[in-house]
CSV table of C-alpha atoms and ligand atoms in Angstrom, one decimal:
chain,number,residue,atom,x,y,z
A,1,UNK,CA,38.7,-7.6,-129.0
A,2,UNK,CA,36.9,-4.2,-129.6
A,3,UNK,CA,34.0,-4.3,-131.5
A,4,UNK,CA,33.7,-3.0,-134.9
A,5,UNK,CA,37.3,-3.8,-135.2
A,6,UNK,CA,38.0,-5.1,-138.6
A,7,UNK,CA,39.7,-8.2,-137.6
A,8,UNK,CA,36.9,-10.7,-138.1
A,9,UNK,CA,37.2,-9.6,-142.4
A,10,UNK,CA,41.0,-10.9,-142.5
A,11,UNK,CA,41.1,-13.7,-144.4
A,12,UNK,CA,39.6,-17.2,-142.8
A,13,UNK,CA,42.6,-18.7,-140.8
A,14,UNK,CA,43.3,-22.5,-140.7
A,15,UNK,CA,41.2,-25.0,-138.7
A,16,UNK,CA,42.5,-26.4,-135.7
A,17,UNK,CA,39.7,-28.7,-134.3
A,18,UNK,CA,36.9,-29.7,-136.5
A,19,UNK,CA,33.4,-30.7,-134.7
A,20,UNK,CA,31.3,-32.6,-137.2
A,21,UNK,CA,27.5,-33.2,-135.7
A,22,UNK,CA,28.6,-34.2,-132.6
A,23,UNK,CA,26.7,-35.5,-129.6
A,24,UNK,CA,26.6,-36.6,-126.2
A,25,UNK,CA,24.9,-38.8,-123.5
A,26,UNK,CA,25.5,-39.3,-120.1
A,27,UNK,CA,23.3,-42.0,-120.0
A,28,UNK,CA,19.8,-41.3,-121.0
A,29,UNK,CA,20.1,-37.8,-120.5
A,30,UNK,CA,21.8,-36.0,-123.9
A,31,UNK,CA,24.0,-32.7,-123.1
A,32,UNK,CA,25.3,-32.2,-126.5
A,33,UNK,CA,22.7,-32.2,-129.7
A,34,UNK,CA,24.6,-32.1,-133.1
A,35,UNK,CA,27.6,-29.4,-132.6
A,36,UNK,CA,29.1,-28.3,-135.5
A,37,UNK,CA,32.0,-25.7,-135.4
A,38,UNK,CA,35.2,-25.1,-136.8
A,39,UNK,CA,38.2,-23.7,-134.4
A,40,UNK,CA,40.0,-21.7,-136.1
A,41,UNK,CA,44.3,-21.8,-135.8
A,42,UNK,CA,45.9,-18.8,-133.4
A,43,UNK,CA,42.9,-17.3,-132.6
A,44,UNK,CA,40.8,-17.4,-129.4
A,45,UNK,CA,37.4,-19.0,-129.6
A,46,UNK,CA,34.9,-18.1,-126.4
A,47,UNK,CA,32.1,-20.5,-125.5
A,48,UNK,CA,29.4,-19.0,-123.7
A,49,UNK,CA,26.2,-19.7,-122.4
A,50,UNK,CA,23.8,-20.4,-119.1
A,51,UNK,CA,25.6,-23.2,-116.8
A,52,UNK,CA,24.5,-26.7,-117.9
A,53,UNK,CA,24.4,-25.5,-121.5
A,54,UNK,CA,27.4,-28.2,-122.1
A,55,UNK,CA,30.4,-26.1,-122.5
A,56,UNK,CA,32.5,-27.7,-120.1
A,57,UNK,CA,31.0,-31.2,-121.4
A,58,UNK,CA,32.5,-30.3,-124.7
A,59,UNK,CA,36.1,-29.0,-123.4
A,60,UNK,CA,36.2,-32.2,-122.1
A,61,UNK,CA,35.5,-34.1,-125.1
A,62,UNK,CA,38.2,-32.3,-127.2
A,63,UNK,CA,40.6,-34.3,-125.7
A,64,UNK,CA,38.6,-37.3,-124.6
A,65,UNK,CA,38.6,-36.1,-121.0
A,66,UNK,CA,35.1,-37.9,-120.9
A,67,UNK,CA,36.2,-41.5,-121.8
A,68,UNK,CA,36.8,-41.4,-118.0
A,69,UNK,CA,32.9,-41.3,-116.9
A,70,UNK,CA,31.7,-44.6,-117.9
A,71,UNK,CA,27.9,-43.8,-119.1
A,72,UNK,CA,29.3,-41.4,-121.8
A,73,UNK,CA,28.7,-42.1,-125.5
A,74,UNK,CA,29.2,-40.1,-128.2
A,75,UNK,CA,27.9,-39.4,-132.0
A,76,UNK,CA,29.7,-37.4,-134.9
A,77,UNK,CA,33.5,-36.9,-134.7
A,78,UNK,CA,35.9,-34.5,-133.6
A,79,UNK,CA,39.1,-33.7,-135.8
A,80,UNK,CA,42.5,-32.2,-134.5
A,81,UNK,CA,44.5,-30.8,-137.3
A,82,UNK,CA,42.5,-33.2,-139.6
A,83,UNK,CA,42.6,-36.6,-137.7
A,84,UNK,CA,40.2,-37.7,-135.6
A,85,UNK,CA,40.6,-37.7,-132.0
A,86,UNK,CA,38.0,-41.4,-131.7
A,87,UNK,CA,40.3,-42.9,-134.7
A,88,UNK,CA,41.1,-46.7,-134.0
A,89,UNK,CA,44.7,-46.6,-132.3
A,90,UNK,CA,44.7,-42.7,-131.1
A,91,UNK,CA,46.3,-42.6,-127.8
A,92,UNK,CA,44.6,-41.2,-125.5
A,93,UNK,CA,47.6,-40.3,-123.2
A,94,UNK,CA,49.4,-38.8,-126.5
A,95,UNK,CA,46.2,-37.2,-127.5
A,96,UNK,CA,46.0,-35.4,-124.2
A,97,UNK,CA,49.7,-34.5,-124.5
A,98,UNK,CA,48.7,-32.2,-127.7
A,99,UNK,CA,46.1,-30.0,-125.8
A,100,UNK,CA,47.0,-27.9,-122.4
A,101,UNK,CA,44.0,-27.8,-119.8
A,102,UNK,CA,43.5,-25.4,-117.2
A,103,UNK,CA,40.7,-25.7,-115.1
A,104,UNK,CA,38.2,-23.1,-112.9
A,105,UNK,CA,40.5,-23.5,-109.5
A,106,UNK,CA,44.0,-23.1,-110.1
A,107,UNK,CA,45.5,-27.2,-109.3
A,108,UNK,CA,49.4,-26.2,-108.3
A,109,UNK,CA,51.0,-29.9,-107.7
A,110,UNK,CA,52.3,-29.8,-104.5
A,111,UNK,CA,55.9,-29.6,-105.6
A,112,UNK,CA,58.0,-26.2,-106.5
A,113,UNK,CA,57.4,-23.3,-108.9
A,114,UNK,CA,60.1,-24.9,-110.8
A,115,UNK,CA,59.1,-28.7,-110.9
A,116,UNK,CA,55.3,-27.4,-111.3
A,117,UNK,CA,55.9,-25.8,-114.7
A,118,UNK,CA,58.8,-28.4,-116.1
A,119,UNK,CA,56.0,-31.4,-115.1
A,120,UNK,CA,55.1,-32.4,-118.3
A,121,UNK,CA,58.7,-32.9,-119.7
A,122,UNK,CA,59.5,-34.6,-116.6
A,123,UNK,CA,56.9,-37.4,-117.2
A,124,UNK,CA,57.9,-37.8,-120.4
A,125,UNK,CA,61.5,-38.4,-119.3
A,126,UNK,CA,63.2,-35.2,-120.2
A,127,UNK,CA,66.4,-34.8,-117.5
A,128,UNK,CA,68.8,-32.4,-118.7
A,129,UNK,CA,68.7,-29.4,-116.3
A,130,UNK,CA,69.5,-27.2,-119.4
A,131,UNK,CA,66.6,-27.8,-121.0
A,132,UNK,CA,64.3,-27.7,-118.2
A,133,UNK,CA,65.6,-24.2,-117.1
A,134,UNK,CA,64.8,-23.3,-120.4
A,135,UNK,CA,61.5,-24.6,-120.7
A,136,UNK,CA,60.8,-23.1,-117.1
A,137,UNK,CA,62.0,-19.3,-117.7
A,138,UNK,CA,60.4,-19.7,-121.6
A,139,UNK,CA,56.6,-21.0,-120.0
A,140,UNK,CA,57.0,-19.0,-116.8
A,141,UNK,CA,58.0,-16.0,-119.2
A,142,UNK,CA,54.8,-17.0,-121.6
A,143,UNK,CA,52.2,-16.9,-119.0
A,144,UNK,CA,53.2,-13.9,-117.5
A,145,UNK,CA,54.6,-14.8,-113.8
A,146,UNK,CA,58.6,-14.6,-114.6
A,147,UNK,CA,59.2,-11.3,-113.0
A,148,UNK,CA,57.3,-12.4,-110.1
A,149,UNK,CA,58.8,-16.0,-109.6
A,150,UNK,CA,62.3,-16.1,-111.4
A,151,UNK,CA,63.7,-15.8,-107.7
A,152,UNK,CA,62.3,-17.9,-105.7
A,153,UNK,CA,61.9,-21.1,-108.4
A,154,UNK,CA,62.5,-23.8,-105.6
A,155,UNK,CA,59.3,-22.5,-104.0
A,156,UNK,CA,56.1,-24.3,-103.5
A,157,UNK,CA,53.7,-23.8,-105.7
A,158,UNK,CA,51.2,-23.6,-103.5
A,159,UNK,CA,53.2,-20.5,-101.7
A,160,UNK,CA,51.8,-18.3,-104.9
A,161,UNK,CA,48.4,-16.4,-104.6
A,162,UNK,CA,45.5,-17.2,-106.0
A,163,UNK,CA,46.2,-15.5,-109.6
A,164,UNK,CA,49.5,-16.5,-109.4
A,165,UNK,CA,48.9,-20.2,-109.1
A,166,UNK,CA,46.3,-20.2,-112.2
A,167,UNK,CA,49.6,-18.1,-114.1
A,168,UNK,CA,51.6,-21.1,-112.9
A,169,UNK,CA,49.0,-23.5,-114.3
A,170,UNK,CA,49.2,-21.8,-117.6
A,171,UNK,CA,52.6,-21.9,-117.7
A,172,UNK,CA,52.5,-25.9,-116.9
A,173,UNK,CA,49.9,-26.2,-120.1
A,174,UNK,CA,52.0,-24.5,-122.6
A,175,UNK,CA,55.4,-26.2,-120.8
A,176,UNK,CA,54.5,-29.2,-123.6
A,177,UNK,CA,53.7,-26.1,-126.6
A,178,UNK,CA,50.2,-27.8,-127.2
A,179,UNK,CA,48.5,-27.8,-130.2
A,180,UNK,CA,45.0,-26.2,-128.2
A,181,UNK,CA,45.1,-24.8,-125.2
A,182,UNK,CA,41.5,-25.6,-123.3
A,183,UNK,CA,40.5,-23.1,-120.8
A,184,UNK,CA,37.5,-24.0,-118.5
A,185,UNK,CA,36.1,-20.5,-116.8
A,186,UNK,CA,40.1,-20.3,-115.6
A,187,UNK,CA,39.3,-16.5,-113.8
A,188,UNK,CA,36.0,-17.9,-112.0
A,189,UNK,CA,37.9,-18.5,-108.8
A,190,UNK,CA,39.9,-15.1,-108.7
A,191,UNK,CA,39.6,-11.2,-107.5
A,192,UNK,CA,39.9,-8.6,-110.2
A,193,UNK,CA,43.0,-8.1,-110.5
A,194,UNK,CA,44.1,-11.2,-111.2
A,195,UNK,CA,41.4,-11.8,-113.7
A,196,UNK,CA,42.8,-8.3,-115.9
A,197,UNK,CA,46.0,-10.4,-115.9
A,198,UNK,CA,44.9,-13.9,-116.9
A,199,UNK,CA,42.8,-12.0,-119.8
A,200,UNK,CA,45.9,-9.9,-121.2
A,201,UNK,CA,47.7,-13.0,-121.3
A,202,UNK,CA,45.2,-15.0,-123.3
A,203,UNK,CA,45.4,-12.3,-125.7
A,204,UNK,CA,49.1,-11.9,-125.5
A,205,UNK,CA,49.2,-15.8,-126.2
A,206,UNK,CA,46.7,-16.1,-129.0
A,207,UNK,CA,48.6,-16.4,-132.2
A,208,UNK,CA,51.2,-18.2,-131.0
A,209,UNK,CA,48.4,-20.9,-129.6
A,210,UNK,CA,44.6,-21.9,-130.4
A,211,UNK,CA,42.5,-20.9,-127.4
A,212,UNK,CA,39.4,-22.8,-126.5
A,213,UNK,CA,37.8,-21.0,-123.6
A,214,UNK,CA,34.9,-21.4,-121.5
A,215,UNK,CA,33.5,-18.4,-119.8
A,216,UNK,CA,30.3,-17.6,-118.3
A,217,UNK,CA,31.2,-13.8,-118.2
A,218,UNK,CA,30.1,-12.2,-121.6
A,219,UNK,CA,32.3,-9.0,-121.0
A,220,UNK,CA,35.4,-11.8,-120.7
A,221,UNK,CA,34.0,-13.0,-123.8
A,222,UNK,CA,34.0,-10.1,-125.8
A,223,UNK,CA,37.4,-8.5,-124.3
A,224,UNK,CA,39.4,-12.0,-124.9
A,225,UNK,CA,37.9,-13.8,-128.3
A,226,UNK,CA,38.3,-13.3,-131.6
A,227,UNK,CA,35.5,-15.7,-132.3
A,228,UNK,CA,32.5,-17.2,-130.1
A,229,UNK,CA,29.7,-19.5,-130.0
A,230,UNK,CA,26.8,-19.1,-127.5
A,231,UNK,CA,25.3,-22.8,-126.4
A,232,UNK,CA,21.5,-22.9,-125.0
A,233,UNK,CA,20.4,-25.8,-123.7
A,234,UNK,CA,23.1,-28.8,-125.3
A,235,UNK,CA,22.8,-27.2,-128.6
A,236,UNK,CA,25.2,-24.4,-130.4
A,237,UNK,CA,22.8,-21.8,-131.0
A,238,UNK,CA,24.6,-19.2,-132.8
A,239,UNK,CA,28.9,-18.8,-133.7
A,240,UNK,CA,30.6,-16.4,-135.7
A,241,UNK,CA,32.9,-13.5,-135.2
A,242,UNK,CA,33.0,-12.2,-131.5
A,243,UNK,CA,32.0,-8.3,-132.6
A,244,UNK,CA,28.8,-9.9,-134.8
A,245,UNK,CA,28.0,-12.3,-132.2
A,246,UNK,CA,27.6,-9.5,-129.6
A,247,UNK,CA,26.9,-6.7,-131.7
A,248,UNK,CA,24.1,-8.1,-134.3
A,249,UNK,CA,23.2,-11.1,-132.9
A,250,UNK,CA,21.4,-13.3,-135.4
A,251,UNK,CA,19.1,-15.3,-133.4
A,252,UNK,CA,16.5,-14.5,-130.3
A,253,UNK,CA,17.6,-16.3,-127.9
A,254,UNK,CA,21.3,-14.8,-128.4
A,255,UNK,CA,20.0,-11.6,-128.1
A,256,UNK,CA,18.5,-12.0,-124.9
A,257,UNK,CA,21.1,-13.9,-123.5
A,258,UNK,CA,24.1,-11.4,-124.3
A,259,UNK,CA,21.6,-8.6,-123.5
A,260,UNK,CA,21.7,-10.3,-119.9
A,261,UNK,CA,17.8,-11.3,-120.2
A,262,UNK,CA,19.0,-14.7,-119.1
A,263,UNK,CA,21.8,-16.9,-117.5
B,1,ADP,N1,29.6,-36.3,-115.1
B,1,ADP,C1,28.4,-36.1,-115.4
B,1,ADP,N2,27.4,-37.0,-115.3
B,1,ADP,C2,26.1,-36.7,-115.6
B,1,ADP,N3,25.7,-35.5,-116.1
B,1,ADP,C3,26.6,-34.6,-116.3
B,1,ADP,C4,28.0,-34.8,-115.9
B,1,ADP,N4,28.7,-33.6,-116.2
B,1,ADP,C5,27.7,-32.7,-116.7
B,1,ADP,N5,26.5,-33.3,-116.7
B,1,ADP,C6,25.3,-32.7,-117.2
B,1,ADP,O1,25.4,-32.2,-118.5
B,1,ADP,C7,24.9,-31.0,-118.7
B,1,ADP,C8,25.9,-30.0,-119.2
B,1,ADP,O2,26.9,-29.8,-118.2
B,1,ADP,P1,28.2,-28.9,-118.4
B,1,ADP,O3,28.9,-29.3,-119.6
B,1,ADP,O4,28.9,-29.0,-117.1
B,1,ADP,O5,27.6,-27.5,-118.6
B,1,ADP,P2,28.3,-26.0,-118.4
B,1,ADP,O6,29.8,-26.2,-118.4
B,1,ADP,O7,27.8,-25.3,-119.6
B,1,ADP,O8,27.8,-25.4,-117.2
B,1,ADP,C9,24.2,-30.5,-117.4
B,1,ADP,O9,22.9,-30.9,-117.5
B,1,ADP,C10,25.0,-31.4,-116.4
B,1,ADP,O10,24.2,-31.6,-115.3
B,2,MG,MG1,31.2,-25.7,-116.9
Protein backbone atom coordinates (compact mmCIF):
# COMPACT_ATOMS: atom_id res chain seq x y z
CA UNK A 1 0.00 0.00 0.00
CA UNK A 2 0.95 3.70 -0.49
CA UNK A 3 1.71 5.59 2.41
CA UNK A 4 -0.42 8.17 3.77
CA UNK A 5 -3.28 6.25 2.32
CA UNK A 6 -6.09 6.24 4.66
CA UNK A 7 -6.76 2.68 4.79
CA UNK A 8 -5.13 1.86 8.18
CA UNK A 9 -8.32 4.46 9.81
CA UNK A 10 -11.10 1.92 8.48
CA UNK A 11 -12.58 0.37 11.09
CA UNK A 12 -10.43 -2.54 12.99
CA UNK A 13 -11.20 -5.80 10.88
CA UNK A 14 -11.67 -9.25 12.59
CA UNK A 15 -8.80 -11.35 14.01
CA UNK A 16 -7.71 -14.27 12.37
CA UNK A 17 -4.74 -15.61 14.45
CA UNK A 18 -4.33 -14.50 17.97
CA UNK A 19 -0.54 -14.73 19.52
CA UNK A 20 -0.77 -14.44 23.27
CA UNK A 21 3.00 -14.03 24.90
CA UNK A 22 4.33 -16.59 23.03
CA UNK A 23 7.79 -18.19 23.17
CA UNK A 24 10.17 -20.48 21.83
CA UNK A 25 13.31 -22.71 22.49
CA UNK A 26 15.15 -24.78 20.48
CA UNK A 27 16.83 -26.14 23.18
CA UNK A 28 18.66 -23.83 25.45
CA UNK A 29 18.77 -21.31 22.98
CA UNK A 30 15.25 -18.98 22.98
CA UNK A 31 14.22 -17.51 19.37
CA UNK A 32 11.00 -16.21 20.29
CA UNK A 33 10.53 -13.86 23.68
CA UNK A 34 6.87 -13.07 24.49
CA UNK A 35 5.11 -12.23 20.96
CA UNK A 36 2.08 -10.72 21.14
CA UNK A 37 0.04 -9.70 17.91
CA UNK A 38 -3.16 -9.84 16.53
CA UNK A 39 -3.65 -10.90 12.61
CA UNK A 40 -6.07 -9.22 11.35
CA UNK A 41 -9.00 -11.08 8.76
CA UNK A 42 -8.33 -10.26 4.71
CA UNK A 43 -5.65 -8.14 5.11
CA UNK A 44 -1.85 -8.78 4.57
CA UNK A 45 0.40 -8.65 7.58
CA UNK A 46 4.37 -8.34 6.69
CA UNK A 47 6.98 -9.59 9.18
CA UNK A 48 10.18 -8.03 8.82
CA UNK A 49 13.44 -7.92 10.34
CA UNK A 50 17.38 -8.91 10.21
CA UNK A 51 17.64 -12.84 9.38
CA UNK A 52 17.71 -14.92 12.66
CA UNK A 53 15.24 -12.36 14.12
CA UNK A 54 12.62 -15.53 14.21
CA UNK A 55 10.19 -14.73 11.52
CA UNK A 56 10.40 -17.90 9.83
CA UNK A 57 10.47 -19.63 13.47
CA UNK A 58 7.07 -18.11 13.97
CA UNK A 59 5.46 -18.99 10.37
CA UNK A 60 6.27 -22.19 11.36
CA UNK A 61 4.66 -22.24 14.64
CA UNK A 62 1.28 -20.93 13.27
CA UNK A 63 0.59 -24.17 12.08
CA UNK A 64 2.77 -26.34 14.33
CA UNK A 65 5.26 -26.77 11.54
CA UNK A 66 7.80 -26.99 14.50
CA UNK A 67 6.31 -30.04 16.49
CA UNK A 68 8.51 -31.68 13.83
CA UNK A 69 12.08 -30.62 15.43
CA UNK A 70 12.21 -32.48 18.52
CA UNK A 71 14.15 -29.83 21.01
CA UNK A 72 11.28 -27.27 20.47
CA UNK A 73 9.14 -26.10 23.35
CA UNK A 74 6.87 -23.48 23.48
CA UNK A 75 5.20 -20.83 26.02
CA UNK A 76 1.93 -18.69 25.58
CA UNK A 77 -0.71 -19.84 23.00
CA UNK A 78 -1.57 -19.22 19.58
CA UNK A 79 -5.45 -18.91 18.57
CA UNK A 80 -6.87 -19.55 14.95
CA UNK A 81 -10.22 -18.02 14.63
CA UNK A 82 -10.56 -18.24 18.49
CA UNK A 83 -9.28 -21.87 19.25
CA UNK A 84 -6.12 -22.73 20.05
CA UNK A 85 -3.84 -24.38 17.72
CA UNK A 86 -1.94 -26.50 21.11
CA UNK A 87 -5.66 -27.42 22.41
CA UNK A 88 -5.82 -31.12 23.60
CA UNK A 89 -7.14 -33.18 20.49
CA UNK A 90 -6.27 -30.40 17.65
CA UNK A 91 -5.11 -32.36 14.68
CA UNK A 92 -2.32 -31.48 13.55
CA UNK A 93 -2.76 -32.79 9.98
CA UNK A 94 -6.37 -30.98 9.98
CA UNK A 95 -4.70 -27.92 11.51
CA UNK A 96 -2.30 -27.76 8.68
CA UNK A 97 -5.10 -28.29 6.23
CA UNK A 98 -6.64 -24.69 7.33
CA UNK A 99 -3.35 -22.74 6.49
CA UNK A 100 -1.62 -22.70 2.86
CA UNK A 101 2.32 -22.56 2.99
CA UNK A 102 4.62 -21.46 0.40
CA UNK A 103 8.04 -21.45 0.98
CA UNK A 104 11.42 -19.27 -0.32
CA UNK A 105 12.16 -21.89 -3.38
CA UNK A 106 9.22 -22.69 -5.31
CA UNK A 107 8.64 -26.97 -4.36
CA UNK A 108 6.61 -28.08 -7.74
CA UNK A 109 5.74 -31.94 -7.00
CA UNK A 110 7.05 -33.68 -9.66
CA UNK A 111 3.73 -34.49 -11.21
CA UNK A 112 1.66 -32.12 -13.82
CA UNK A 113 0.46 -28.52 -13.74
CA UNK A 114 -2.77 -30.05 -13.33
CA UNK A 115 -2.24 -32.78 -10.50
CA UNK A 116 0.22 -30.13 -8.80
CA UNK A 117 -2.58 -27.59 -8.06
CA UNK A 118 -5.64 -30.22 -7.44
CA UNK A 119 -2.92 -32.08 -4.71
CA UNK A 120 -4.59 -31.27 -1.80
CA UNK A 121 -8.16 -32.44 -2.77
CA UNK A 122 -6.63 -35.46 -4.09
CA UNK A 123 -5.17 -36.47 -0.60
CA UNK A 124 -8.19 -35.92 0.92
CA UNK A 125 -9.92 -38.22 -1.49
CA UNK A 126 -11.70 -35.92 -3.79
CA UNK A 127 -12.12 -37.94 -7.48
CA UNK A 128 -14.69 -36.38 -9.48
CA UNK A 129 -12.86 -34.81 -12.50
CA UNK A 130 -15.59 -32.02 -12.46
CA UNK A 131 -14.58 -30.73 -9.50
CA UNK A 132 -11.05 -30.93 -9.84
CA UNK A 133 -11.12 -28.96 -13.19
CA UNK A 134 -12.86 -26.59 -11.39
CA UNK A 135 -10.71 -26.35 -8.52
CA UNK A 136 -7.68 -26.25 -11.01
CA UNK A 137 -8.88 -23.38 -13.53
CA UNK A 138 -10.45 -21.46 -10.07
CA UNK A 139 -6.71 -21.70 -8.06
CA UNK A 140 -4.73 -21.52 -11.32
CA UNK A 141 -7.04 -18.45 -12.13
CA UNK A 142 -6.48 -17.04 -8.34
CA UNK A 143 -2.76 -17.09 -8.44
CA UNK A 144 -2.40 -15.55 -11.55
CA UNK A 145 -0.86 -18.35 -14.06
CA UNK A 146 -4.24 -19.42 -16.07
CA UNK A 147 -3.48 -17.59 -19.14
CA UNK A 148 -0.12 -18.95 -19.11
CA UNK A 149 -0.87 -22.74 -18.32
CA UNK A 150 -4.71 -23.45 -19.17
CA UNK A 151 -3.06 -25.26 -22.36
CA UNK A 152 -0.73 -27.23 -21.50
CA UNK A 153 -2.33 -28.66 -17.90
CA UNK A 154 -0.85 -32.21 -18.37
CA UNK A 155 2.55 -30.62 -18.16
CA UNK A 156 5.12 -31.09 -15.54
CA UNK A 157 5.36 -28.75 -13.11
CA UNK A 158 8.70 -28.62 -13.13
CA UNK A 159 8.60 -27.52 -17.08
CA UNK A 160 7.38 -23.82 -15.59
CA UNK A 161 10.08 -21.06 -14.89
CA UNK A 162 11.05 -20.06 -11.93
CA UNK A 163 8.12 -17.51 -11.19
CA UNK A 164 5.87 -19.66 -12.71
CA UNK A 165 6.47 -22.60 -10.40
CA UNK A 166 6.14 -20.25 -7.09
CA UNK A 167 2.52 -19.07 -9.06
CA UNK A 168 1.90 -22.81 -9.29
CA UNK A 169 2.72 -23.26 -5.59
CA UNK A 170 0.26 -20.48 -4.71
CA UNK A 171 -2.26 -21.85 -6.61
CA UNK A 172 -1.64 -25.45 -4.70
CA UNK A 173 -2.07 -23.36 -1.22
CA UNK A 174 -5.26 -21.80 -1.92
CA UNK A 175 -6.44 -25.21 -3.96
CA UNK A 176 -7.83 -26.20 -0.18
CA UNK A 177 -9.25 -22.05 0.32
CA UNK A 178 -7.28 -21.87 3.71
CA UNK A 179 -8.12 -19.94 6.44
CA UNK A 180 -4.22 -18.13 6.43
CA UNK A 181 -2.10 -18.26 3.81
CA UNK A 182 1.75 -18.28 5.23
CA UNK A 183 4.25 -16.93 2.98
CA UNK A 184 7.98 -17.39 3.93
CA UNK A 185 10.26 -14.69 1.73
CA UNK A 186 8.19 -16.62 -1.40
CA UNK A 187 10.07 -13.90 -4.14
CA UNK A 188 13.68 -14.46 -2.45
CA UNK A 189 14.58 -17.07 -5.15
CA UNK A 190 13.27 -15.05 -8.31
CA UNK A 191 14.36 -12.23 -11.03
CA UNK A 192 12.30 -9.07 -11.00
CA UNK A 193 9.90 -9.69 -12.98
CA UNK A 194 8.57 -12.49 -11.50
CA UNK A 195 8.73 -10.85 -8.13
CA UNK A 196 6.26 -7.61 -9.55
CA UNK A 197 3.91 -10.56 -10.33
CA UNK A 198 3.95 -12.67 -7.08
CA UNK A 199 3.51 -9.02 -5.29
CA UNK A 200 0.27 -7.92 -7.38
CA UNK A 201 -1.05 -11.14 -6.65
CA UNK A 202 -0.67 -10.97 -2.92
CA UNK A 203 -2.51 -7.86 -3.21
CA UNK A 204 -5.04 -9.04 -5.58
CA UNK A 205 -5.62 -12.05 -3.07
CA UNK A 206 -5.82 -10.11 0.21
CA UNK A 207 -9.40 -9.76 1.14
CA UNK A 208 -10.44 -12.72 -0.12
CA UNK A 209 -7.54 -14.52 2.20
CA UNK A 210 -5.40 -13.51 5.46
CA UNK A 211 -1.81 -13.12 4.41
CA UNK A 212 1.04 -13.84 6.79
CA UNK A 213 4.25 -12.93 5.01
CA UNK A 214 7.77 -13.08 5.65
CA UNK A 215 10.04 -10.74 3.88
CA UNK A 216 13.39 -9.46 4.38
CA UNK A 217 12.83 -6.77 1.61
CA UNK A 218 11.31 -3.58 3.30
CA UNK A 219 10.20 -2.00 -0.12
CA UNK A 220 8.10 -5.62 -0.51
CA UNK A 221 6.90 -4.81 2.81
CA UNK A 222 5.54 -1.57 2.30
CA UNK A 223 4.25 -2.21 -1.37
CA UNK A 224 2.37 -5.56 -0.27
CA UNK A 225 1.02 -5.16 3.61
CA UNK A 226 -1.61 -3.55 5.00
CA UNK A 227 -0.09 -4.10 8.37
CA UNK A 228 3.54 -5.09 9.67
CA UNK A 229 5.59 -5.97 12.55
CA UNK A 230 9.37 -5.51 12.58
CA UNK A 231 11.17 -8.47 14.93
CA UNK A 232 14.89 -7.63 16.40
CA UNK A 233 16.59 -10.14 17.89
CA UNK A 234 13.45 -13.00 18.93
CA UNK A 235 11.37 -10.22 20.12
CA UNK A 236 8.43 -8.04 18.25
CA UNK A 237 9.79 -4.75 18.48
CA UNK A 238 7.25 -2.57 17.07
CA UNK A 239 3.58 -3.52 14.82
CA UNK A 240 0.98 -1.43 13.65
CA UNK A 241 -0.24 -0.06 10.34
CA UNK A 242 2.33 -0.54 7.42
CA UNK A 243 2.31 3.45 6.46
CA UNK A 244 2.98 4.31 10.48
CA UNK A 245 5.40 1.54 10.77
CA UNK A 246 7.52 2.94 7.99
CA UNK A 247 6.59 6.34 7.99
CA UNK A 248 6.79 7.38 11.88
CA UNK A 249 8.30 4.67 13.34
CA UNK A 250 7.83 4.57 17.05
CA UNK A 251 10.89 3.02 18.41
CA UNK A 252 14.89 3.35 17.64
CA UNK A 253 15.72 0.47 16.67
CA UNK A 254 12.75 0.51 13.90
CA UNK A 255 13.94 3.53 12.62
CA UNK A 256 17.23 2.45 11.94
CA UNK A 257 16.35 -0.70 10.59
CA UNK A 258 13.65 0.56 7.94
CA UNK A 259 16.11 3.45 7.39
CA UNK A 260 18.50 0.57 6.20
CA UNK A 261 21.08 1.32 9.16
CA UNK A 262 20.95 -2.31 9.77
CA UNK A 263 20.03 -5.96 8.44
N1 LIG B 1 15.78 -25.94 13.47
C1 LIG B 1 16.48 -25.11 14.24
N2 LIG B 1 17.26 -25.54 15.26
C2 LIG B 1 17.95 -24.69 16.03
N3 LIG B 1 17.93 -23.36 15.88
C3 LIG B 1 17.18 -22.85 14.90
C4 LIG B 1 16.42 -23.69 14.02
N4 LIG B 1 15.76 -22.88 13.13
C5 LIG B 1 16.10 -21.62 13.44
N5 LIG B 1 16.96 -21.59 14.50
C6 LIG B 1 17.53 -20.39 15.14
O1 LIG B 1 16.47 -19.57 15.58
C7 LIG B 1 16.75 -18.19 15.32
C8 LIG B 1 15.63 -17.61 14.44
O2 LIG B 1 15.72 -18.22 13.14
P1 LIG B 1 14.66 -17.95 12.00
O3 LIG B 1 13.30 -18.06 12.56
O4 LIG B 1 15.01 -18.85 10.87
O5 LIG B 1 14.97 -16.43 11.64
P2 LIG B 1 14.58 -15.56 10.35
O6 LIG B 1 13.55 -16.29 9.57
O7 LIG B 1 14.11 -14.26 10.92
O8 LIG B 1 15.85 -15.37 9.58
C9 LIG B 1 18.11 -18.14 14.68
O9 LIG B 1 19.06 -17.88 15.69
C10 LIG B 1 18.29 -19.54 14.13
O10 LIG B 1 19.64 -19.90 14.09
MG1 LIG C 1 13.57 -17.03 7.61
Amino acid sequence: MNMGEPRAAAPAPKTVLEISAFSLWYGEKQALYDVTMSVPEGKVTALIGPSGCGKSTLLRSVNRMNDLIDSVRTAGDICLHGDSIFAPGVDVITLRKRMGMVFQKPNPFPMSIFENVVYPLRIDGERNRQVLAEVCERSLRGAALWDEVKDRLPESGLSLSGGQQQRLCIARAIASEPEVLLLDEPCSALDPLSTNKIESLIQELSGSYSILIVTHNMQQASRVSDFTAFFYLGRLVEYGPTANLFGAPAAAETRDYVRGRFG
